[in-house]
Amino acid sequence: MNILMFTNTYLPHVGGVARSVESFASMFRKKGHHVLIVCPEFKQAPDREEDVIRLPAIQQFNGSDFSVTLPFHTGLEEAVRTFKPDVIHSHHPFLLGDTAVRFANVLNRPLVFTYHTMYENYTHYVPADSDALKSMAIQLAGGYCALCDHIIAPSESVAEILDSRGVKTPITSIPSGIDLNRFADGNRKRFRSRCDWDDHTFVVGHVGRLAEEKNLPLLARAVRRFIDGHDDRAAVVVGDGDAGEEVRDILGADADNSRVVMPGTLTGKDLADAYRAMDAFVFASQSETQGMVLAEAMSAEVPVVAHDACGAREIVRDGVNGRLMDDPSEQSLVEALTWIYNRPDTERTQLKMEALRTARS
């Protein structure tokens, strides 16, 4: 089968959608399908890519780390017709999502849409953000669903939200899988030795884009409270983004603070090492559709502390593979981290094993 994918974000951009697109495309190809990905240009993208069409785009739109495709797609129609898609898979309801609808109509092909994002939580990237704009984002995304033949929801929570909003298009919940082998060879001691942390240091970690919608100031304040006054506690925050400076200031992540490390974006073995170095992964976002980083952390045998929200409640089981907090507050995160810290070694080991079991599932 020939599968044509349209996405507004793709590698080397770091984010859940980009990883999901890459993961599904890779697995489809391993199963013998042909996949062509249409996406924007990104800084540091490879000069030559197989089965990827990059379109001209405005880089770092409105100060974000996203690219916005320009409306002129010279040569795209010829390339698509040559590819002869059997199905068109859209990953966004706007920009290249609109292009996906056009090709589905022109070529009379089925259109599948994955609802990756709660778009009302991202309107701060657009000038004149307001409640009216958030409402419009919900309506536009719902209207887009009506144009599609099938909707993929990354979690049951998202499927329930779409149903509650009156979406009539058939919906199937399909989580984005993770590659367990990516983090299987992470080296805990190697990362900790770089930070001058011994094996008895309790390390709290976070991985992801450092963006406003991730609720990072609250997370940073909670982590700061947890480690302050305790020489045997430390923190690592992996990632980059527009909220990075604020997070750094709250955590006091400067040259004189060896117990707080912010190495920027990590990939490959460096990322695997960072996950393995953690004793608990903390997550405060309430804007997710599926918390892929939670599953990644668990694949490295790291229990997760998160608020009970979409994207977390399908993964975190309170007291089993981490802590799932009903109260979305700074205090609840501190208490949850303290709970894990105070567990005897045998109970911590059990939390780790349950985390790995969840990732495998």
Coordinates of C-alpha atoms in Angstrom, one line a residue:
M1 CA 0.0 0.0 0.0
N2 CA 1.2 3.5 -0.8
I3 CA 0.6 5.8 2.3
L4 CA 1.0 9.6 1.8
M5 CA 1.5 11.5 5.1
F6 CA 1.2 15.2 5.6
T7 CA 2.6 16.7 8.8
N8 CA 3.5 20.2 10.0
T9 CA 6.3 18.9 12.1
Y10 CA 8.9 16.3 11.5
L11 CA 12.5 15.4 12.3
P12 CA 14.8 16.9 13.4
H13 CA 12.1 18.8 15.3
V14 CA 11.9 17.3 18.8
G15 CA 8.4 16.5 19.8
G16 CA 5.7 13.8 20.2
V17 CA 4.2 14.3 16.7
A18 CA 7.5 14.2 14.9
R19 CA 8.5 11.0 16.8
S20 CA 5.0 9.4 16.2
V21 CA 5.2 10.1 12.4
E22 CA 8.7 8.7 12.2
S23 CA 7.8 5.7 14.2
F24 CA 4.7 4.8 12.3
A25 CA 6.4 5.4 8.9
S26 CA 9.3 3.2 9.9
M27 CA 7.1 0.3 11.0
F28 CA 4.8 0.6 7.9
R29 CA 8.0 0.4 5.7
K30 CA 9.2 -2.7 7.6
K31 CA 5.8 -4.3 6.9
G32 CA 6.4 -3.7 3.1
H33 CA 4.3 -0.5 2.6
H34 CA 5.5 2.6 0.8
V35 CA 5.4 5.8 2.8
L36 CA 5.9 9.3 1.4
I37 CA 6.1 12.1 4.0
V38 CA 5.3 15.7 3.1
C39 CA 6.6 18.2 5.7
P40 CA 8.1 21.7 6.2
E41 CA 11.7 22.6 6.0
F42 CA 13.5 22.6 9.4
K43 CA 16.8 23.9 10.4
Q44 CA 19.4 21.2 10.5
A45 CA 17.3 18.8 8.5
P46 CA 19.4 16.4 6.3
D47 CA 20.3 17.6 2.8
R48 CA 19.1 14.3 1.3
E49 CA 16.2 12.2 2.6
E50 CA 14.5 9.2 1.0
D51 CA 10.8 9.4 0.7
V52 CA 10.5 12.9 2.3
I53 CA 9.4 16.0 0.5
R54 CA 10.4 19.3 2.3
L55 CA 8.4 22.4 1.5
P56 CA 9.6 26.0 2.0
A57 CA 8.6 27.3 5.4
I58 CA 9.0 30.2 7.9
Q59 CA 11.4 29.0 10.6
Q60 CA 10.8 29.5 14.3
F61 CA 7.3 30.9 13.8
N62 CA 6.4 33.6 16.4
G63 CA 9.4 32.7 18.5
S64 CA 8.5 29.0 18.7
D65 CA 10.5 26.0 17.5
F66 CA 7.9 25.2 14.8
S67 CA 8.1 25.9 11.1
V68 CA 5.1 27.2 9.1
T69 CA 4.8 26.0 5.5
L70 CA 4.4 28.7 2.8
P71 CA 1.3 28.4 0.6
F72 CA 3.4 27.7 -2.6
H73 CA 4.1 24.0 -3.2
T74 CA 5.9 23.9 -6.6
G75 CA 6.2 20.4 -7.9
L76 CA 4.2 18.8 -5.0
E77 CA 1.3 17.8 -7.2
E78 CA 3.4 16.0 -9.7
A79 CA 5.3 14.2 -7.0
V80 CA 2.0 13.1 -5.3
R81 CA 0.5 11.9 -8.6
T82 CA 3.7 9.9 -9.4
F83 CA 3.6 8.3 -5.9
K84 CA -0.1 7.2 -6.5
P85 CA -1.2 7.0 -2.9
D86 CA -3.8 4.5 -1.8
V87 CA -4.5 6.4 1.5
I88 CA -3.7 9.8 2.7
H89 CA -2.8 10.3 6.4
S90 CA -3.0 13.8 7.9
H91 CA -1.4 14.7 11.2
H92 CA -2.8 18.3 11.5
P93 CA -6.1 20.0 10.8
F94 CA -4.5 23.1 9.2
L95 CA -1.7 24.2 6.9
L96 CA -0.5 20.9 5.4
G97 CA -3.7 19.4 6.8
D98 CA -5.6 21.5 4.3
T99 CA -3.4 20.2 1.5
A100 CA -4.1 16.7 2.6
V101 CA -7.9 17.3 2.2
R102 CA -7.3 18.8 -1.2
F103 CA -5.4 15.8 -2.5
A104 CA -7.8 13.3 -0.9
N105 CA -10.7 15.0 -2.8
V106 CA -8.8 15.4 -6.1
L107 CA -7.5 11.8 -6.1
N108 CA -10.6 10.3 -4.5
R109 CA -8.6 8.6 -1.8
P110 CA -9.6 8.0 1.9
L111 CA -8.3 10.5 4.4
V112 CA -7.2 9.4 7.9
F113 CA -6.5 12.0 10.5
T114 CA -4.5 11.5 13.8
Y115 CA -5.7 13.9 16.5
H116 CA -2.3 14.4 18.1
T117 CA -2.9 17.8 19.8
M118 CA -5.4 19.6 21.9
Y119 CA -5.1 22.7 19.7
E120 CA -6.9 25.0 22.2
N121 CA -3.8 24.7 24.5
Y122 CA -1.5 26.0 21.8
T123 CA -3.2 29.3 20.8
H124 CA -0.5 31.3 22.7
Y125 CA 1.7 30.8 19.6
V126 CA -0.7 33.0 17.6
P127 CA -1.0 36.8 18.0
A128 CA -4.2 38.0 19.9
D129 CA -4.6 34.8 21.9
S130 CA -8.0 34.7 23.7
D131 CA -10.8 32.4 24.9
A132 CA -12.6 33.1 21.6
L133 CA -9.5 31.9 19.7
K134 CA -9.4 28.7 21.9
S135 CA -13.1 28.1 21.1
M136 CA -12.4 28.6 17.4
A137 CA -9.5 26.1 17.5
I138 CA -11.8 23.5 19.0
Q139 CA -14.5 24.2 16.3
L140 CA -11.9 24.2 13.4
A141 CA -10.4 20.9 14.6
G142 CA -13.9 19.4 14.9
G143 CA -14.9 20.6 11.5
Y144 CA -11.7 19.0 10.1
C145 CA -12.7 15.7 11.6
A146 CA -16.0 15.9 9.6
L147 CA -14.0 16.0 6.4
C148 CA -12.1 12.8 7.1
D149 CA -13.0 9.1 6.7
H150 CA -11.5 8.0 9.9
I151 CA -9.9 9.5 13.1
I152 CA -7.1 8.0 15.1
A153 CA -7.0 9.1 18.8
P154 CA -3.7 8.5 20.5
S155 CA -5.5 7.7 23.8
E156 CA -8.9 6.7 25.0
S157 CA -9.1 10.1 26.8
V158 CA -8.9 11.9 23.4
A159 CA -11.5 9.5 21.9
E160 CA -13.9 10.4 24.7
I161 CA -13.3 14.1 24.3
L162 CA -13.9 14.0 20.5
D163 CA -17.1 12.0 21.1
S164 CA -18.3 14.5 23.7
R165 CA -17.7 17.3 21.2
G166 CA -20.0 15.7 18.7
V167 CA -17.5 14.2 16.2
K168 CA -19.4 11.7 14.1
T169 CA -16.5 10.3 12.0
P170 CA -15.4 6.8 13.2
I171 CA -12.7 7.0 15.8
T172 CA -10.1 4.3 16.8
S173 CA -7.7 4.7 19.7
I174 CA -4.2 3.7 18.7
P175 CA -1.3 4.8 21.0
S176 CA 2.0 5.7 19.3
G177 CA 4.4 2.9 20.2
I178 CA 7.9 3.3 21.4
D179 CA 11.1 1.4 20.5
L180 CA 12.2 -0.3 23.8
N181 CA 15.6 -0.9 22.3
R182 CA 16.3 2.8 22.1
F183 CA 16.7 3.0 25.9
A184 CA 17.8 -0.6 26.7
D185 CA 21.5 0.2 26.7
G186 CA 21.4 3.5 28.6
N187 CA 24.3 3.9 31.0
R188 CA 23.3 5.2 34.4
K189 CA 26.8 5.6 35.8
R190 CA 28.2 7.3 32.7
F191 CA 25.6 10.1 32.9
R192 CA 25.9 10.5 36.6
S193 CA 29.7 10.6 36.5
R194 CA 29.5 13.6 34.1
C195 CA 27.3 15.4 36.6
D196 CA 29.5 14.4 39.6
W197 CA 26.6 12.5 41.2
D198 CA 27.2 9.2 43.0
D199 CA 24.8 6.2 42.9
H200 CA 23.2 7.2 46.2
T201 CA 22.0 10.6 44.8
F202 CA 18.2 10.6 44.1
V203 CA 17.8 12.1 40.7
V204 CA 14.5 13.7 39.5
G205 CA 14.3 14.1 35.8
H206 CA 12.2 15.6 33.0
V207 CA 12.5 15.3 29.2
G208 CA 10.6 17.3 26.6
R209 CA 10.1 20.6 24.8
L210 CA 10.5 23.5 27.2
A211 CA 7.3 25.3 26.1
E212 CA 4.6 27.3 27.8
E213 CA 1.9 24.7 27.4
K214 CA 3.9 22.1 29.3
N215 CA 3.2 23.8 32.7
L216 CA 6.9 23.9 33.4
P217 CA 7.1 26.8 36.0
L218 CA 5.0 24.8 38.3
L219 CA 7.1 21.7 37.7
A220 CA 10.3 23.6 38.3
R221 CA 9.1 25.1 41.6
A222 CA 8.1 21.7 42.8
V223 CA 11.5 20.1 41.9
R224 CA 13.3 23.1 43.5
R225 CA 11.4 22.6 46.7
F226 CA 12.1 18.9 46.7
I227 CA 15.8 19.1 46.3
D228 CA 16.5 22.3 48.3
G229 CA 18.3 21.5 51.6
H230 CA 19.0 17.9 50.6
D231 CA 22.5 17.1 49.4
D232 CA 21.5 13.7 48.3
R233 CA 18.9 15.0 45.8
A234 CA 19.5 16.3 42.3
A235 CA 17.6 17.2 39.1
V236 CA 18.1 17.0 35.3
V237 CA 15.9 18.7 32.8
V238 CA 16.5 17.6 29.2
G239 CA 15.2 19.8 26.3
D240 CA 15.1 23.2 24.8
G241 CA 12.4 25.8 24.1
D242 CA 11.1 29.3 24.8
A243 CA 10.4 28.5 28.5
G244 CA 13.9 27.3 29.1
E245 CA 15.2 30.5 30.6
E246 CA 12.4 30.7 33.1
V247 CA 12.9 27.1 34.1
R248 CA 16.6 27.6 34.5
D249 CA 16.0 30.7 36.7
I250 CA 13.5 28.8 39.0
L251 CA 15.8 25.8 39.4
G252 CA 18.9 27.9 39.9
A253 CA 20.6 25.9 37.1
D254 CA 23.9 27.8 36.9
A255 CA 27.5 27.0 37.0
D256 CA 27.6 27.0 40.8
N257 CA 24.7 24.6 41.2
S258 CA 26.0 21.1 40.6
R259 CA 22.8 19.5 41.7
V260 CA 20.7 20.9 38.8
V261 CA 21.7 20.0 35.2
M262 CA 20.1 21.3 32.0
P263 CA 22.0 19.9 29.1
G264 CA 19.7 21.0 26.3
T265 CA 18.3 18.6 23.8
L266 CA 19.8 15.1 23.9
T267 CA 19.4 12.2 21.4
G268 CA 20.6 8.7 20.9
K269 CA 22.8 7.2 23.7
D270 CA 23.0 10.5 25.5
L271 CA 19.3 10.6 25.9
A272 CA 19.2 6.9 26.9
D273 CA 21.9 7.6 29.5
A274 CA 19.9 10.6 30.9
Y275 CA 16.8 8.5 31.3
R276 CA 18.7 5.7 33.0
A277 CA 20.3 8.2 35.4
M278 CA 16.9 9.1 36.9
D279 CA 15.1 7.7 39.9
A280 CA 11.8 9.5 39.2
F281 CA 10.4 11.2 36.2
V282 CA 8.2 14.3 36.8
F283 CA 5.5 15.6 34.5
A284 CA 3.1 18.5 35.0
S285 CA 1.6 19.0 31.5
Q286 CA -2.1 18.9 31.1
S287 CA -2.1 19.6 27.4
E288 CA -1.0 16.1 26.1
T289 CA -3.0 13.7 24.0
Q290 CA -0.5 10.9 24.8
G291 CA 2.5 11.3 27.0
M292 CA 5.2 9.5 24.9
V293 CA 8.0 10.7 27.2
L294 CA 6.2 8.9 30.1
A295 CA 6.4 5.6 28.2
E296 CA 10.0 6.3 27.3
A297 CA 10.9 7.0 30.9
M298 CA 9.2 3.8 32.0
S299 CA 11.1 1.8 29.3
A300 CA 14.2 2.9 31.2
E301 CA 12.7 1.6 34.4
V302 CA 11.9 5.0 35.8
P303 CA 8.7 5.5 37.9
V304 CA 6.6 8.5 36.8
V305 CA 5.0 11.3 38.9
A306 CA 2.3 13.1 36.9
H307 CA -1.0 14.9 37.3
D308 CA -4.2 13.0 36.5
A309 CA -4.7 14.4 33.0
C310 CA -5.2 13.3 29.4
G311 CA -2.0 11.6 28.2
A312 CA -1.0 10.5 31.7
R313 CA -3.9 8.6 33.1
E314 CA -3.7 5.8 30.6
I315 CA 0.0 5.2 31.5
V316 CA 0.5 6.0 35.2
R317 CA -1.0 3.7 37.8
D318 CA -0.9 5.4 41.2
G319 CA 1.3 3.5 43.6
V320 CA 2.1 0.8 41.1
N321 CA 4.5 2.4 38.5
G322 CA 4.6 5.9 39.9
R323 CA 2.2 8.4 41.3
L324 CA -0.9 9.9 39.6
M325 CA -2.1 13.0 41.4
D326 CA -5.7 14.2 41.4
D327 CA -4.6 17.6 42.7
P328 CA -2.8 19.6 39.9
S329 CA -0.6 21.5 42.3
E330 CA 3.0 22.1 43.1
Q331 CA 2.5 20.6 46.6
S332 CA 1.1 17.4 45.2
L333 CA 4.2 16.9 43.0
V334 CA 6.5 17.5 46.0
E335 CA 4.6 15.0 48.1
A336 CA 4.6 12.4 45.3
L337 CA 8.4 12.7 44.8
T338 CA 8.9 12.5 48.5
W339 CA 6.8 9.3 48.6
I340 CA 9.0 7.6 46.0
Y341 CA 12.2 8.9 47.8
N342 CA 11.1 7.3 51.1
R343 CA 10.3 3.9 49.6
P344 CA 12.5 1.0 50.8
D345 CA 14.8 -0.4 48.1
T346 CA 12.6 -3.4 47.5
E347 CA 9.6 -1.2 46.9
R348 CA 11.5 1.1 44.6
T349 CA 12.7 -1.9 42.6
Q350 CA 9.0 -3.1 42.3
L351 CA 8.0 0.4 41.0
K352 CA 10.8 0.1 38.4
M353 CA 9.7 -3.3 37.3
E354 CA 6.1 -2.2 37.0
A355 CA 7.2 0.8 34.9
L356 CA 9.1 -1.4 32.5
R357 CA 6.1 -3.8 32.3
T358 CA 3.9 -0.8 31.4
A359 CA 6.3 0.4 28.7
R360 CA 6.3 -3.1 27.1
S361 CA 2.6 -3.2 27.0

